[in-house]
Amino acid sequence: MSDLASHIRALAAEKNAVILAHNYQLPEVQDIADFVGDSFGLSVKASKTDAEAIIFCGVDFMAESALLLSPDKLVIHPEPESKCPMAAMVDAQSLRLLKSKHPDAAVVSYVNTTAEVKAESDICCTSSNAAKVVRSLPEKKIIFTPDANLGSYVSSLVPEKEMILWPGYCDTHQNRITLEDLKTMKNAYPASEIIVHPECIPEVIEFSDHAFSTQGMLDHCKTSDTREFIIGTEREMVHRLRKDIPGKIFHSIDKAVCPNMKKITLKKVAASLEIFGPKIDLPDDIIKKARIPLERMVAVGRGD
Ligand code: 13P
Ligand code: SF4
C-alpha cells in the first residue's frame, strides 16, 4: 500500500468514516475503499452504515442517493465536479409537463437522476432491477427517465407495458462502445463471452451474450463455465473483475471511459477526509420526497 493509501485508511479509521466506491473508479481508489459496488449495492450499503460519515467515490447522483437513504449522516463527495451528464438530461419541470400529459402513467426514474427528479417519480431503479421494478407496478403505462437505451432494453423484457422513454443517454455507453468494437474484439478473442451494460445501444445489446449491471457482470463471470470475457462497459470494471476473479481473462474496451468517474483521485479522497468536506447538502423538502421512490426501489431488491 502506498503512503497516501495508508494515510487515507488511518484517517478513515480515526474519523469513523466509511469509504464507498463505484466499480468505475480509478483502480487505486477502488483499492482503498471499504466497499466497491454497483449503484444498487452502494445504495444498500449507504442505507445501513453505522459510520459517522460516508466518503462517496462516485458521481454526484450516487452521493446524493447516499444522503437520501441516510439523511442523518454526513455524506462527503471528494470532487463535486464529478457529475453524471446523463442525470442532467432530465429536469423536474420538463418531467412535470410530461406527467401532466399522461396522468395514468407511473414514473420510473433511473437512479442516474437529480434528487429533484426523484422527488417527481413514483419509484427509482438501477440497471440491476429496472425490469423487476417496472413489472412490480400496477400501471400499464410507464414514463421511464432518463436513459432511453435502458428503457428500450426493459421494454423488450416487459413487452406488456407501454413505455414512454425519455431521450437521455450515457455518452460512454452510447458512443464509445460500438457494434464494430464488439465484432473486432470477438474476432480477436473468439472464445470469449460478450457481456455489456444495458446503457449500451440496442444493436450492441443484441450482439452480446448478456446485459448486466456492473455487479451482475461480476456475479455472472464468477459462476459461468466460460474463462474469457469481453466487457462492454466503462473500462475500469475489469480492474474489479480481475481482482475478484483472478483465474479468468477479461478484455476491456479502452476508449470506454467515463471522464467524470476519473475526477476522484487518491489526493482528493485524502483532502476530503482531512477537511471533512465537501459535504452533500439537499433541501429538507426534497430529501423527504426523493427518498420515498429510492426506498421503494431498495424494497424491490436486486434483479440480476
Ligand atoms: P451500475 O449500477 O450497473 O454500476 O451502473 C452505474 C452507471 O452509472 C452505469 O453507467
Ligand atoms: Fe453517467 Fe455514463 Fe458515467 Fe455512468 S458511465 S456515471 S451513466 S456518464
PDB file of C-alpha atoms and ligand atoms in Angstrom:
ATOM      1  CA  MET A   1       0.000   0.000   0.000  1.00  0.00           C
ATOM      2  CA  SER A   2       1.355   3.493  -0.887  1.00  0.00           C
ATOM      3  CA  ASP A   3       1.970   6.102   1.845  1.00  0.00           C
ATOM      4  CA  LEU A   4      -1.048   8.075   0.617  1.00  0.00           C
ATOM      5  CA  ALA A   5      -3.283   4.990   0.691  1.00  0.00           C
ATOM      6  CA  SER A   6      -2.139   4.183   4.267  1.00  0.00           C
ATOM      7  CA  HIS A   7      -2.740   7.814   5.299  1.00  0.00           C
ATOM      8  CA  ILE A   8      -6.320   7.587   3.913  1.00  0.00           C
ATOM      9  CA  ARG A   9      -7.054   4.342   5.749  1.00  0.00           C
ATOM     10  CA  ALA A  10      -5.701   5.759   9.013  1.00  0.00           C
ATOM     11  CA  LEU A  11      -7.771   8.960   8.640  1.00  0.00           C
ATOM     12  CA  ALA A  12     -10.926   6.971   7.847  1.00  0.00           C
ATOM     13  CA  ALA A  13     -10.455   4.856  10.986  1.00  0.00           C
ATOM     14  CA  GLU A  14      -9.698   7.899  13.162  1.00  0.00           C
ATOM     15  CA  LYS A  15     -12.740   9.808  11.909  1.00  0.00           C
ATOM     16  CA  ASN A  16     -15.153   6.854  11.775  1.00  0.00           C
ATOM     17  CA  ALA A  17     -15.760   7.271   8.039  1.00  0.00           C
ATOM     18  CA  VAL A  18     -16.696   4.567   5.567  1.00  0.00           C
ATOM     19  CA  ILE A  19     -15.349   4.851   2.012  1.00  0.00           C
ATOM     20  CA  LEU A  20     -17.734   3.661  -0.715  1.00  0.00           C
ATOM     21  CA  ALA A  21     -16.559   3.439  -4.346  1.00  0.00           C
ATOM     22  CA  HIS A  22     -18.247   2.626  -7.635  1.00  0.00           C
ATOM     23  CA  ASN A  23     -16.831  -0.069  -9.935  1.00  0.00           C
ATOM     24  CA  TYR A  24     -15.767   2.638 -12.468  1.00  0.00           C
ATOM     25  CA  GLN A  25     -13.469   4.451 -10.028  1.00  0.00           C
ATOM     26  CA  LEU A  26      -9.709   4.563 -10.672  1.00  0.00           C
ATOM     27  CA  PRO A  27      -8.054   1.276  -9.547  1.00  0.00           C
ATOM     28  CA  GLU A  28      -6.148   2.965  -6.698  1.00  0.00           C
ATOM     29  CA  VAL A  29      -9.410   4.500  -5.394  1.00  0.00           C
ATOM     30  CA  GLN A  30     -11.215   1.138  -5.571  1.00  0.00           C
ATOM     31  CA  ASP A  31      -8.318  -0.403  -3.653  1.00  0.00           C
ATOM     32  CA  ILE A  32      -8.636   1.887  -0.591  1.00  0.00           C
ATOM     33  CA  ALA A  33     -12.446   1.626  -0.336  1.00  0.00           C
ATOM     34  CA  ASP A  34     -14.324  -0.308   2.356  1.00  0.00           C
ATOM     35  CA  PHE A  35     -16.891  -1.353  -0.230  1.00  0.00           C
ATOM     36  CA  VAL A  36     -16.853  -1.311  -4.049  1.00  0.00           C
ATOM     37  CA  GLY A  37     -20.072  -1.939  -5.929  1.00  0.00           C
ATOM     38  CA  ASP A  38     -22.764  -1.001  -8.399  1.00  0.00           C
ATOM     39  CA  SER A  39     -25.399   1.710  -7.859  1.00  0.00           C
ATOM     40  CA  PHE A  40     -27.775  -0.717  -6.173  1.00  0.00           C
ATOM     41  CA  GLY A  41     -25.191  -2.226  -3.818  1.00  0.00           C
ATOM     42  CA  LEU A  42     -23.862   1.214  -2.916  1.00  0.00           C
ATOM     43  CA  SER A  43     -27.398   2.436  -2.101  1.00  0.00           C
ATOM     44  CA  VAL A  44     -27.938  -0.523   0.225  1.00  0.00           C
ATOM     45  CA  LYS A  45     -24.553  -0.008   1.931  1.00  0.00           C
ATOM     46  CA  ALA A  46     -25.275   3.700   2.377  1.00  0.00           C
ATOM     47  CA  SER A  47     -28.640   2.936   3.989  1.00  0.00           C
ATOM     48  CA  LYS A  48     -27.103   0.522   6.508  1.00  0.00           C
ATOM     49  CA  THR A  49     -23.806   2.013   7.616  1.00  0.00           C
ATOM     50  CA  ASP A  50     -23.018   2.724  11.282  1.00  0.00           C
ATOM     51  CA  ALA A  51     -20.173   5.082  10.362  1.00  0.00           C
ATOM     52  CA  GLU A  52     -20.430   8.766  11.189  1.00  0.00           C
ATOM     53  CA  ALA A  53     -19.555   9.856   7.659  1.00  0.00           C
ATOM     54  CA  ILE A  54     -19.732   8.373   4.166  1.00  0.00           C
ATOM     55  CA  ILE A  55     -16.924   9.319   1.759  1.00  0.00           C
ATOM     56  CA  PHE A  56     -18.586   8.681  -1.588  1.00  0.00           C
ATOM     57  CA  CYS A  57     -16.263   7.943  -4.527  1.00  0.00           C
ATOM     58  CA  GLY A  58     -18.617   8.052  -7.491  1.00  0.00           C
ATOM     59  CA  VAL A  59     -20.585  10.651  -9.460  1.00  0.00           C
ATOM     60  CA  ASP A  60     -22.934  13.250  -7.940  1.00  0.00           C
ATOM     61  CA  PHE A  61     -26.248  11.363  -8.109  1.00  0.00           C
ATOM     62  CA  MET A  62     -24.724   8.413  -6.250  1.00  0.00           C
ATOM     63  CA  ALA A  63     -23.537  10.627  -3.379  1.00  0.00           C
ATOM     64  CA  GLU A  64     -26.939  12.364  -3.318  1.00  0.00           C
ATOM     65  CA  SER A  65     -28.673   8.980  -3.120  1.00  0.00           C
ATOM     66  CA  ALA A  66     -26.474   8.085  -0.130  1.00  0.00           C
ATOM     67  CA  LEU A  67     -27.716  11.210   1.659  1.00  0.00           C
ATOM     68  CA  LEU A  68     -31.343  10.473   0.724  1.00  0.00           C
ATOM     69  CA  LEU A  69     -31.048   6.996   2.241  1.00  0.00           C
ATOM     70  CA  SER A  70     -29.026   8.156   5.279  1.00  0.00           C
ATOM     71  CA  PRO A  71     -30.192  11.737   5.867  1.00  0.00           C
ATOM     72  CA  ASP A  72     -28.657  11.836   9.360  1.00  0.00           C
ATOM     73  CA  LYS A  73     -25.167  11.040   8.111  1.00  0.00           C
ATOM     74  CA  LEU A  74     -22.509  13.345   6.799  1.00  0.00           C
ATOM     75  CA  VAL A  75     -22.052  12.445   3.113  1.00  0.00           C
ATOM     76  CA  ILE A  76     -18.822  13.728   1.591  1.00  0.00           C
ATOM     77  CA  HIS A  77     -18.174  13.877  -2.148  1.00  0.00           C
ATOM     78  CA  PRO A  78     -14.419  14.339  -2.686  1.00  0.00           C
ATOM     79  CA  GLU A  79     -14.914  16.083  -6.062  1.00  0.00           C
ATOM     80  CA  PRO A  80     -18.242  17.893  -6.575  1.00  0.00           C
ATOM     81  CA  GLU A  81     -17.419  18.337 -10.275  1.00  0.00           C
ATOM     82  CA  SER A  82     -17.668  14.571 -10.765  1.00  0.00           C
ATOM     83  CA  LYS A  83     -21.152  14.682 -12.308  1.00  0.00           C
ATOM     84  CA  CYS A  84     -23.085  12.219 -14.487  1.00  0.00           C
ATOM     85  CA  PRO A  85     -24.047  14.067 -17.710  1.00  0.00           C
ATOM     86  CA  MET A  86     -26.992  11.712 -18.271  1.00  0.00           C
ATOM     87  CA  ALA A  87     -28.541  12.742 -14.933  1.00  0.00           C
ATOM     88  CA  ALA A  88     -28.566  16.336 -16.217  1.00  0.00           C
ATOM     89  CA  MET A  89     -30.632  15.325 -19.293  1.00  0.00           C
ATOM     90  CA  VAL A  90     -33.922  15.404 -17.387  1.00  0.00           C
ATOM     91  CA  ASP A  91     -35.159  18.204 -15.128  1.00  0.00           C
ATOM     92  CA  ALA A  92     -38.115  18.312 -12.739  1.00  0.00           C
ATOM     93  CA  GLN A  93     -40.101  20.938 -14.665  1.00  0.00           C
ATOM     94  CA  SER A  94     -39.973  19.062 -18.001  1.00  0.00           C
ATOM     95  CA  LEU A  95     -40.885  15.844 -16.222  1.00  0.00           C
ATOM     96  CA  ARG A  96     -43.897  17.536 -14.572  1.00  0.00           C
ATOM     97  CA  LEU A  97     -45.036  18.645 -18.044  1.00  0.00           C
ATOM     98  CA  LEU A  98     -44.778  15.094 -19.438  1.00  0.00           C
ATOM     99  CA  LYS A  99     -46.617  13.716 -16.385  1.00  0.00           C
ATOM    100  CA  SER A 100     -49.466  16.170 -16.972  1.00  0.00           C
ATOM    101  CA  LYS A 101     -49.878  14.740 -20.500  1.00  0.00           C
ATOM    102  CA  HIS A 102     -50.000  11.142 -19.175  1.00  0.00           C
ATOM    103  CA  PRO A 103     -51.833  11.265 -15.814  1.00  0.00           C
ATOM    104  CA  ASP A 104     -52.379   7.474 -15.926  1.00  0.00           C
ATOM    105  CA  ALA A 105     -48.657   6.673 -16.162  1.00  0.00           C
ATOM    106  CA  ALA A 106     -46.289   5.687 -13.340  1.00  0.00           C
ATOM    107  CA  VAL A 107     -42.899   7.418 -13.381  1.00  0.00           C
ATOM    108  CA  VAL A 108     -39.838   5.178 -13.075  1.00  0.00           C
ATOM    109  CA  SER A 109     -36.581   7.086 -12.787  1.00  0.00           C
ATOM    110  CA  TYR A 110     -33.168   5.509 -13.110  1.00  0.00           C
ATOM    111  CA  VAL A 111     -31.039   6.425 -10.086  1.00  0.00           C
ATOM    112  CA  ASN A 112     -28.932   8.439 -12.552  1.00  0.00           C
ATOM    113  CA  THR A 113     -31.153  11.485 -11.903  1.00  0.00           C
ATOM    114  CA  THR A 114     -31.086  14.530  -9.638  1.00  0.00           C
ATOM    115  CA  ALA A 115     -32.871  14.462  -6.268  1.00  0.00           C
ATOM    116  CA  GLU A 116     -35.428  16.946  -7.719  1.00  0.00           C
ATOM    117  CA  VAL A 117     -36.322  14.468 -10.487  1.00  0.00           C
ATOM    118  CA  LYS A 118     -36.507  11.588  -7.994  1.00  0.00           C
ATOM    119  CA  ALA A 119     -38.930  13.723  -5.967  1.00  0.00           C
ATOM    120  CA  GLU A 120     -41.244  13.753  -9.046  1.00  0.00           C
ATOM    121  CA  SER A 121     -41.004   9.968  -9.522  1.00  0.00           C
ATOM    122  CA  ASP A 122     -43.044   7.047  -8.199  1.00  0.00           C
ATOM    123  CA  ILE A 123     -40.118   4.666  -7.932  1.00  0.00           C
ATOM    124  CA  CYS A 124     -36.424   4.538  -8.848  1.00  0.00           C
ATOM    125  CA  CYS A 125     -34.489   1.676 -10.401  1.00  0.00           C
ATOM    126  CA  THR A 126     -30.914   0.735 -11.206  1.00  0.00           C
ATOM    127  CA  SER A 127     -29.669  -1.289 -14.158  1.00  0.00           C
ATOM    128  CA  SER A 128     -29.822  -4.319 -11.847  1.00  0.00           C
ATOM    129  CA  ASN A 129     -33.544  -4.189 -11.141  1.00  0.00           C
ATOM    130  CA  ALA A 130     -35.120  -1.946 -13.835  1.00  0.00           C
ATOM    131  CA  ALA A 131     -37.235  -4.750 -15.370  1.00  0.00           C
ATOM    132  CA  LYS A 132     -38.238  -6.066 -11.927  1.00  0.00           C
ATOM    133  CA  VAL A 133     -39.295  -2.560 -10.821  1.00  0.00           C
ATOM    134  CA  VAL A 134     -41.368  -1.983 -13.977  1.00  0.00           C
ATOM    135  CA  ARG A 135     -43.015  -5.408 -13.608  1.00  0.00           C
ATOM    136  CA  SER A 136     -43.875  -4.641  -9.961  1.00  0.00           C
ATOM    137  CA  LEU A 137     -46.095  -1.673 -10.879  1.00  0.00           C
ATOM    138  CA  PRO A 138     -49.867  -1.965 -11.413  1.00  0.00           C
ATOM    139  CA  GLU A 139     -49.892   0.760 -14.115  1.00  0.00           C
ATOM    140  CA  LYS A 140     -49.685  -0.349 -17.745  1.00  0.00           C
ATOM    141  CA  LYS A 141     -48.209   2.955 -18.879  1.00  0.00           C
ATOM    142  CA  ILE A 142     -44.713   3.835 -17.660  1.00  0.00           C
ATOM    143  CA  ILE A 143     -42.765   7.068 -18.112  1.00  0.00           C
ATOM    144  CA  PHE A 144     -39.119   5.969 -17.946  1.00  0.00           C
ATOM    145  CA  THR A 145     -36.365   8.546 -17.355  1.00  0.00           C
ATOM    146  CA  PRO A 146     -33.696   9.386 -18.437  1.00  0.00           C
ATOM    147  CA  ASP A 147     -31.895   6.517 -20.240  1.00  0.00           C
ATOM    148  CA  ALA A 148     -33.676   5.538 -23.465  1.00  0.00           C
ATOM    149  CA  ASN A 149     -31.302   2.598 -24.047  1.00  0.00           C
ATOM    150  CA  LEU A 150     -32.023   1.072 -20.635  1.00  0.00           C
ATOM    151  CA  GLY A 151     -35.708   1.873 -21.161  1.00  0.00           C
ATOM    152  CA  SER A 152     -35.848   0.109 -24.520  1.00  0.00           C
ATOM    153  CA  TYR A 153     -33.992  -2.902 -23.065  1.00  0.00           C
ATOM    154  CA  VAL A 154     -36.583  -3.060 -20.252  1.00  0.00           C
ATOM    155  CA  SER A 155     -39.348  -2.727 -22.822  1.00  0.00           C
ATOM    156  CA  SER A 156     -38.010  -5.810 -24.642  1.00  0.00           C
ATOM    157  CA  LEU A 157     -38.134  -7.769 -21.347  1.00  0.00           C
ATOM    158  CA  VAL A 158     -41.526  -6.463 -20.217  1.00  0.00           C
ATOM    159  CA  PRO A 159     -43.482  -6.113 -23.501  1.00  0.00           C
ATOM    160  CA  GLU A 160     -46.853  -5.949 -21.726  1.00  0.00           C
ATOM    161  CA  LYS A 161     -46.078  -2.412 -20.537  1.00  0.00           C
ATOM    162  CA  GLU A 162     -46.439   0.740 -22.647  1.00  0.00           C
ATOM    163  CA  MET A 163     -43.167   2.603 -22.114  1.00  0.00           C
ATOM    164  CA  ILE A 164     -42.709   6.321 -22.757  1.00  0.00           C
ATOM    165  CA  LEU A 165     -38.950   6.803 -22.989  1.00  0.00           C
ATOM    166  CA  TRP A 166     -37.143   9.999 -22.069  1.00  0.00           C
ATOM    167  CA  PRO A 167     -34.492  10.660 -24.765  1.00  0.00           C
ATOM    168  CA  GLY A 168     -31.427  10.596 -22.458  1.00  0.00           C
ATOM    169  CA  TYR A 169     -28.263   8.551 -22.923  1.00  0.00           C
ATOM    170  CA  CYS A 170     -24.811   7.917 -21.488  1.00  0.00           C
ATOM    171  CA  ASP A 171     -22.065   9.109 -23.833  1.00  0.00           C
ATOM    172  CA  THR A 172     -19.668   6.401 -22.590  1.00  0.00           C
ATOM    173  CA  HIS A 173     -22.060   3.550 -23.393  1.00  0.00           C
ATOM    174  CA  GLN A 174     -23.839   5.049 -26.389  1.00  0.00           C
ATOM    175  CA  ASN A 175     -20.865   6.407 -28.339  1.00  0.00           C
ATOM    176  CA  ARG A 176     -17.757   4.678 -27.036  1.00  0.00           C
ATOM    177  CA  ILE A 177     -18.949   1.056 -27.295  1.00  0.00           C
ATOM    178  CA  THR A 178     -19.983   0.285 -30.872  1.00  0.00           C
ATOM    179  CA  LEU A 179     -21.072  -2.840 -32.716  1.00  0.00           C
ATOM    180  CA  GLU A 180     -17.817  -2.583 -34.729  1.00  0.00           C
ATOM    181  CA  ASP A 181     -15.787  -2.606 -31.476  1.00  0.00           C
ATOM    182  CA  LEU A 182     -17.500  -5.792 -30.339  1.00  0.00           C
ATOM    183  CA  LYS A 183     -17.102  -7.502 -33.733  1.00  0.00           C
ATOM    184  CA  THR A 184     -13.387  -6.654 -33.808  1.00  0.00           C
ATOM    185  CA  MET A 185     -12.901  -7.957 -30.285  1.00  0.00           C
ATOM    186  CA  LYS A 186     -14.882 -11.123 -30.928  1.00  0.00           C
ATOM    187  CA  ASN A 187     -12.601 -11.808 -33.938  1.00  0.00           C
ATOM    188  CA  ALA A 188      -9.538 -11.285 -31.754  1.00  0.00           C
ATOM    189  CA  TYR A 189     -10.869 -13.347 -28.808  1.00  0.00           C
ATOM    190  CA  PRO A 190     -13.330 -15.853 -30.321  1.00  0.00           C
ATOM    191  CA  ALA A 191     -13.635 -17.982 -27.154  1.00  0.00           C
ATOM    192  CA  SER A 192     -14.923 -15.004 -25.157  1.00  0.00           C
ATOM    193  CA  GLU A 193     -18.427 -14.365 -23.945  1.00  0.00           C
ATOM    194  CA  ILE A 194     -19.568 -10.778 -24.577  1.00  0.00           C
ATOM    195  CA  ILE A 195     -21.175  -9.032 -21.613  1.00  0.00           C
ATOM    196  CA  VAL A 196     -22.433  -5.460 -21.911  1.00  0.00           C
ATOM    197  CA  HIS A 197     -24.194  -2.896 -19.767  1.00  0.00           C
ATOM    198  CA  PRO A 198     -27.873  -2.166 -20.589  1.00  0.00           C
ATOM    199  CA  GLU A 199     -26.967   1.513 -21.168  1.00  0.00           C
ATOM    200  CA  CYS A 200     -25.420   0.349 -24.499  1.00  0.00           C
ATOM    201  CA  ILE A 201     -27.328   0.835 -27.766  1.00  0.00           C
ATOM    202  CA  PRO A 202     -29.811  -1.913 -28.783  1.00  0.00           C
ATOM    203  CA  GLU A 203     -27.603  -3.342 -31.598  1.00  0.00           C
ATOM    204  CA  VAL A 204     -24.741  -3.771 -29.139  1.00  0.00           C
ATOM    205  CA  ILE A 205     -27.003  -5.494 -26.601  1.00  0.00           C
ATOM    206  CA  GLU A 206     -28.416  -7.786 -29.322  1.00  0.00           C
ATOM    207  CA  PHE A 207     -24.913  -8.820 -30.433  1.00  0.00           C
ATOM    208  CA  SER A 208     -23.812  -9.585 -26.876  1.00  0.00           C
ATOM    209  CA  ASP A 209     -24.392 -12.778 -24.873  1.00  0.00           C
ATOM    210  CA  HIS A 210     -25.700 -10.960 -21.784  1.00  0.00           C
ATOM    211  CA  ALA A 211     -26.563  -7.486 -20.463  1.00  0.00           C
ATOM    212  CA  PHE A 212     -25.969  -6.895 -16.744  1.00  0.00           C
ATOM    213  CA  SER A 213     -25.401  -4.186 -14.172  1.00  0.00           C
ATOM    214  CA  THR A 214     -21.769  -3.985 -13.075  1.00  0.00           C
ATOM    215  CA  GLN A 215     -22.424  -6.207 -10.024  1.00  0.00           C
ATOM    216  CA  GLY A 216     -24.445  -8.562 -12.246  1.00  0.00           C
ATOM    217  CA  MET A 217     -21.362  -8.864 -14.503  1.00  0.00           C
ATOM    218  CA  LEU A 218     -19.229  -9.832 -11.527  1.00  0.00           C
ATOM    219  CA  ASP A 219     -21.732 -12.422 -10.275  1.00  0.00           C
ATOM    220  CA  HIS A 220     -22.139 -13.929 -13.749  1.00  0.00           C
ATOM    221  CA  CYS A 221     -18.410 -14.140 -14.524  1.00  0.00           C
ATOM    222  CA  LYS A 222     -17.751 -15.849 -11.167  1.00  0.00           C
ATOM    223  CA  THR A 223     -20.223 -18.645 -11.775  1.00  0.00           C
ATOM    224  CA  SER A 224     -20.021 -19.029 -15.577  1.00  0.00           C
ATOM    225  CA  ASP A 225     -18.103 -22.006 -17.042  1.00  0.00           C
ATOM    226  CA  THR A 226     -16.559 -19.605 -19.570  1.00  0.00           C
ATOM    227  CA  ARG A 227     -12.975 -18.441 -18.844  1.00  0.00           C
ATOM    228  CA  GLU A 228     -12.686 -15.400 -21.094  1.00  0.00           C
ATOM    229  CA  PHE A 229     -14.927 -12.331 -21.371  1.00  0.00           C
ATOM    230  CA  ILE A 230     -15.241  -9.140 -23.428  1.00  0.00           C
ATOM    231  CA  ILE A 231     -16.598  -6.484 -21.085  1.00  0.00           C
ATOM    232  CA  GLY A 232     -18.755  -3.805 -22.755  1.00  0.00           C
ATOM    233  CA  THR A 233     -18.879  -1.142 -20.098  1.00  0.00           C
ATOM    234  CA  GLU A 234     -16.624   1.509 -18.564  1.00  0.00           C
ATOM    235  CA  ARG A 235     -13.098   0.156 -18.815  1.00  0.00           C
ATOM    236  CA  GLU A 236     -12.227   0.228 -15.077  1.00  0.00           C
ATOM    237  CA  MET A 237     -14.748  -2.545 -14.495  1.00  0.00           C
ATOM    238  CA  VAL A 238     -12.077  -5.055 -15.489  1.00  0.00           C
ATOM    239  CA  HIS A 239      -9.938  -3.978 -12.510  1.00  0.00           C
ATOM    240  CA  ARG A 240     -12.688  -5.198 -10.202  1.00  0.00           C
ATOM    241  CA  LEU A 241     -13.237  -8.378 -12.247  1.00  0.00           C
ATOM    242  CA  ARG A 242      -9.520  -9.277 -12.406  1.00  0.00           C
ATOM    243  CA  LYS A 243      -9.092  -8.665  -8.683  1.00  0.00           C
ATOM    244  CA  ASP A 244     -12.131 -10.703  -7.611  1.00  0.00           C
ATOM    245  CA  ILE A 245     -11.808 -13.482 -10.202  1.00  0.00           C
ATOM    246  CA  PRO A 246      -8.047 -13.996 -10.693  1.00  0.00           C
ATOM    247  CA  GLY A 247      -8.304 -17.228 -12.709  1.00  0.00           C
ATOM    248  CA  LYS A 248     -10.220 -15.722 -15.656  1.00  0.00           C
ATOM    249  CA  ILE A 249      -9.384 -13.379 -18.552  1.00  0.00           C
ATOM    250  CA  PHE A 250     -11.149 -10.048 -19.101  1.00  0.00           C
ATOM    251  CA  HIS A 251     -10.841  -7.732 -22.122  1.00  0.00           C
ATOM    252  CA  SER A 252     -11.932  -4.098 -21.775  1.00  0.00           C
ATOM    253  CA  ILE A 253     -12.763  -1.579 -24.469  1.00  0.00           C
ATOM    254  CA  ASP A 254     -10.035   1.004 -23.863  1.00  0.00           C
ATOM    255  CA  LYS A 255     -11.927   4.045 -25.187  1.00  0.00           C
ATOM    256  CA  ALA A 256     -14.961   3.288 -22.999  1.00  0.00           C
ATOM    257  CA  VAL A 257     -14.051   5.828 -20.329  1.00  0.00           C
ATOM    258  CA  CYS A 258     -16.385   7.838 -18.086  1.00  0.00           C
ATOM    259  CA  PRO A 259     -14.290  11.015 -17.622  1.00  0.00           C
ATOM    260  CA  ASN A 260     -16.392  12.128 -14.663  1.00  0.00           C
ATOM    261  CA  MET A 261     -15.704   8.981 -12.661  1.00  0.00           C
ATOM    262  CA  LYS A 262     -11.985   9.666 -13.083  1.00  0.00           C
ATOM    263  CA  LYS A 263     -12.146  13.092 -11.417  1.00  0.00           C
ATOM    264  CA  ILE A 264     -11.864  11.489  -7.983  1.00  0.00           C
ATOM    265  CA  THR A 265      -8.225  10.834  -7.121  1.00  0.00           C
ATOM    266  CA  LEU A 266      -6.490   9.496  -4.006  1.00  0.00           C
ATOM    267  CA  LYS A 267      -5.258  13.032  -3.237  1.00  0.00           C
ATOM    268  CA  LYS A 268      -8.840  14.342  -3.290  1.00  0.00           C
ATOM    269  CA  VAL A 269     -10.037  11.491  -1.072  1.00  0.00           C
ATOM    270  CA  ALA A 270      -7.276  12.312   1.445  1.00  0.00           C
ATOM    271  CA  ALA A 271      -8.113  16.036   1.337  1.00  0.00           C
ATOM    272  CA  SER A 272     -11.819  15.335   1.847  1.00  0.00           C
ATOM    273  CA  LEU A 273     -11.049  13.277   4.959  1.00  0.00           C
ATOM    274  CA  GLU A 274      -8.741  15.987   6.302  1.00  0.00           C
ATOM    275  CA  ILE A 275     -11.318  18.795   5.988  1.00  0.00           C
ATOM    276  CA  PHE A 276     -14.379  16.502   6.321  1.00  0.00           C
ATOM    277  CA  GLY A 277     -15.931  18.000   3.184  1.00  0.00           C
ATOM    278  CA  PRO A 278     -17.214  18.964   0.633  1.00  0.00           C
ATOM    279  CA  LYS A 279     -20.465  17.675   2.012  1.00  0.00           C
ATOM    280  CA  ILE A 280     -23.630  16.905   0.051  1.00  0.00           C
ATOM    281  CA  ASP A 281     -26.470  19.197   1.024  1.00  0.00           C
ATOM    282  CA  LEU A 282     -30.073  18.989  -0.166  1.00  0.00           C
ATOM    283  CA  PRO A 283     -33.185  20.941   0.916  1.00  0.00           C
ATOM    284  CA  ASP A 284     -35.256  19.115   3.565  1.00  0.00           C
ATOM    285  CA  ASP A 285     -38.431  19.036   1.432  1.00  0.00           C
ATOM    286  CA  ILE A 286     -36.537  17.414  -1.455  1.00  0.00           C
ATOM    287  CA  ILE A 287     -34.977  14.826   0.878  1.00  0.00           C
ATOM    288  CA  LYS A 288     -38.409  13.966   2.238  1.00  0.00           C
ATOM    289  CA  LYS A 289     -39.941  13.462  -1.228  1.00  0.00           C
ATOM    290  CA  ALA A 290     -36.965  11.959  -3.083  1.00  0.00           C
ATOM    291  CA  ARG A 291     -36.164   9.266  -0.528  1.00  0.00           C
ATOM    292  CA  ILE A 292     -39.594   7.609  -0.987  1.00  0.00           C
ATOM    293  CA  PRO A 293     -39.001   6.331  -4.573  1.00  0.00           C
ATOM    294  CA  LEU A 294     -35.460   5.295  -3.624  1.00  0.00           C
ATOM    295  CA  GLU A 295     -36.639   3.318  -0.594  1.00  0.00           C
ATOM    296  CA  ARG A 296     -39.304   1.664  -2.762  1.00  0.00           C
ATOM    297  CA  MET A 297     -36.544   0.621  -5.161  1.00  0.00           C
ATOM    298  CA  VAL A 298     -34.426  -0.855  -2.349  1.00  0.00           C
ATOM    299  CA  ALA A 299     -37.500  -2.770  -1.131  1.00  0.00           C
ATOM    300  CA  VAL A 300     -37.964  -4.346  -4.610  1.00  0.00           C
ATOM    301  CA  GLY A 301     -34.409  -5.737  -4.347  1.00  0.00           C
ATOM    302  CA  ARG A 302     -31.780  -6.747  -6.892  1.00  0.00           C
ATOM    303  CA  GLY A 303     -32.941  -8.080 -10.232  1.00  0.00           C
ATOM    304  CA  ASP A 304     -29.848  -9.664 -11.782  1.00  0.00           C
TER     305      ASP A 304
HETATM  306  P1  13P B   1     -24.300   0.147 -12.340  1.00  0.00           P
HETATM  307  O1  13P B   1     -25.389   0.393 -11.381  1.00  0.00           O
HETATM  308  O2  13P B   1     -24.505  -1.043 -13.207  1.00  0.00           O
HETATM  309  O3  13P B   1     -22.967   0.051 -11.626  1.00  0.00           O
HETATM  310  O4  13P B   1     -24.221   1.365 -13.355  1.00  0.00           O
HETATM  311  C1  13P B   1     -23.989   2.669 -12.956  1.00  0.00           C
HETATM  312  C2  13P B   1     -23.677   3.549 -14.074  1.00  0.00           C
HETATM  313  O5  13P B   1     -23.571   4.733 -13.944  1.00  0.00           O
HETATM  314  C3  13P B   1     -23.518   2.934 -15.366  1.00  0.00           C
HETATM  315  O6  13P B   1     -23.056   3.838 -16.264  1.00  0.00           O
HETATM  316 FE1  SF4 B   2     -23.133   8.610 -16.028  1.00  0.00          FE
HETATM  317 FE2  SF4 B   2     -22.382   7.124 -18.094  1.00  0.00          FE
HETATM  318 FE3  SF4 B   2     -20.570   7.879 -16.339  1.00  0.00          FE
HETATM  319 FE4  SF4 B   2     -22.422   6.036 -15.699  1.00  0.00          FE
HETATM  320  S1  SF4 B   2     -20.777   5.848 -17.217  1.00  0.00           S
HETATM  321  S2  SF4 B   2     -21.778   7.752 -14.460  1.00  0.00           S
HETATM  322  S3  SF4 B   2     -24.194   6.832 -16.838  1.00  0.00           S
HETATM  323  S4  SF4 B   2     -21.756   9.215 -17.700  1.00  0.00           S
END
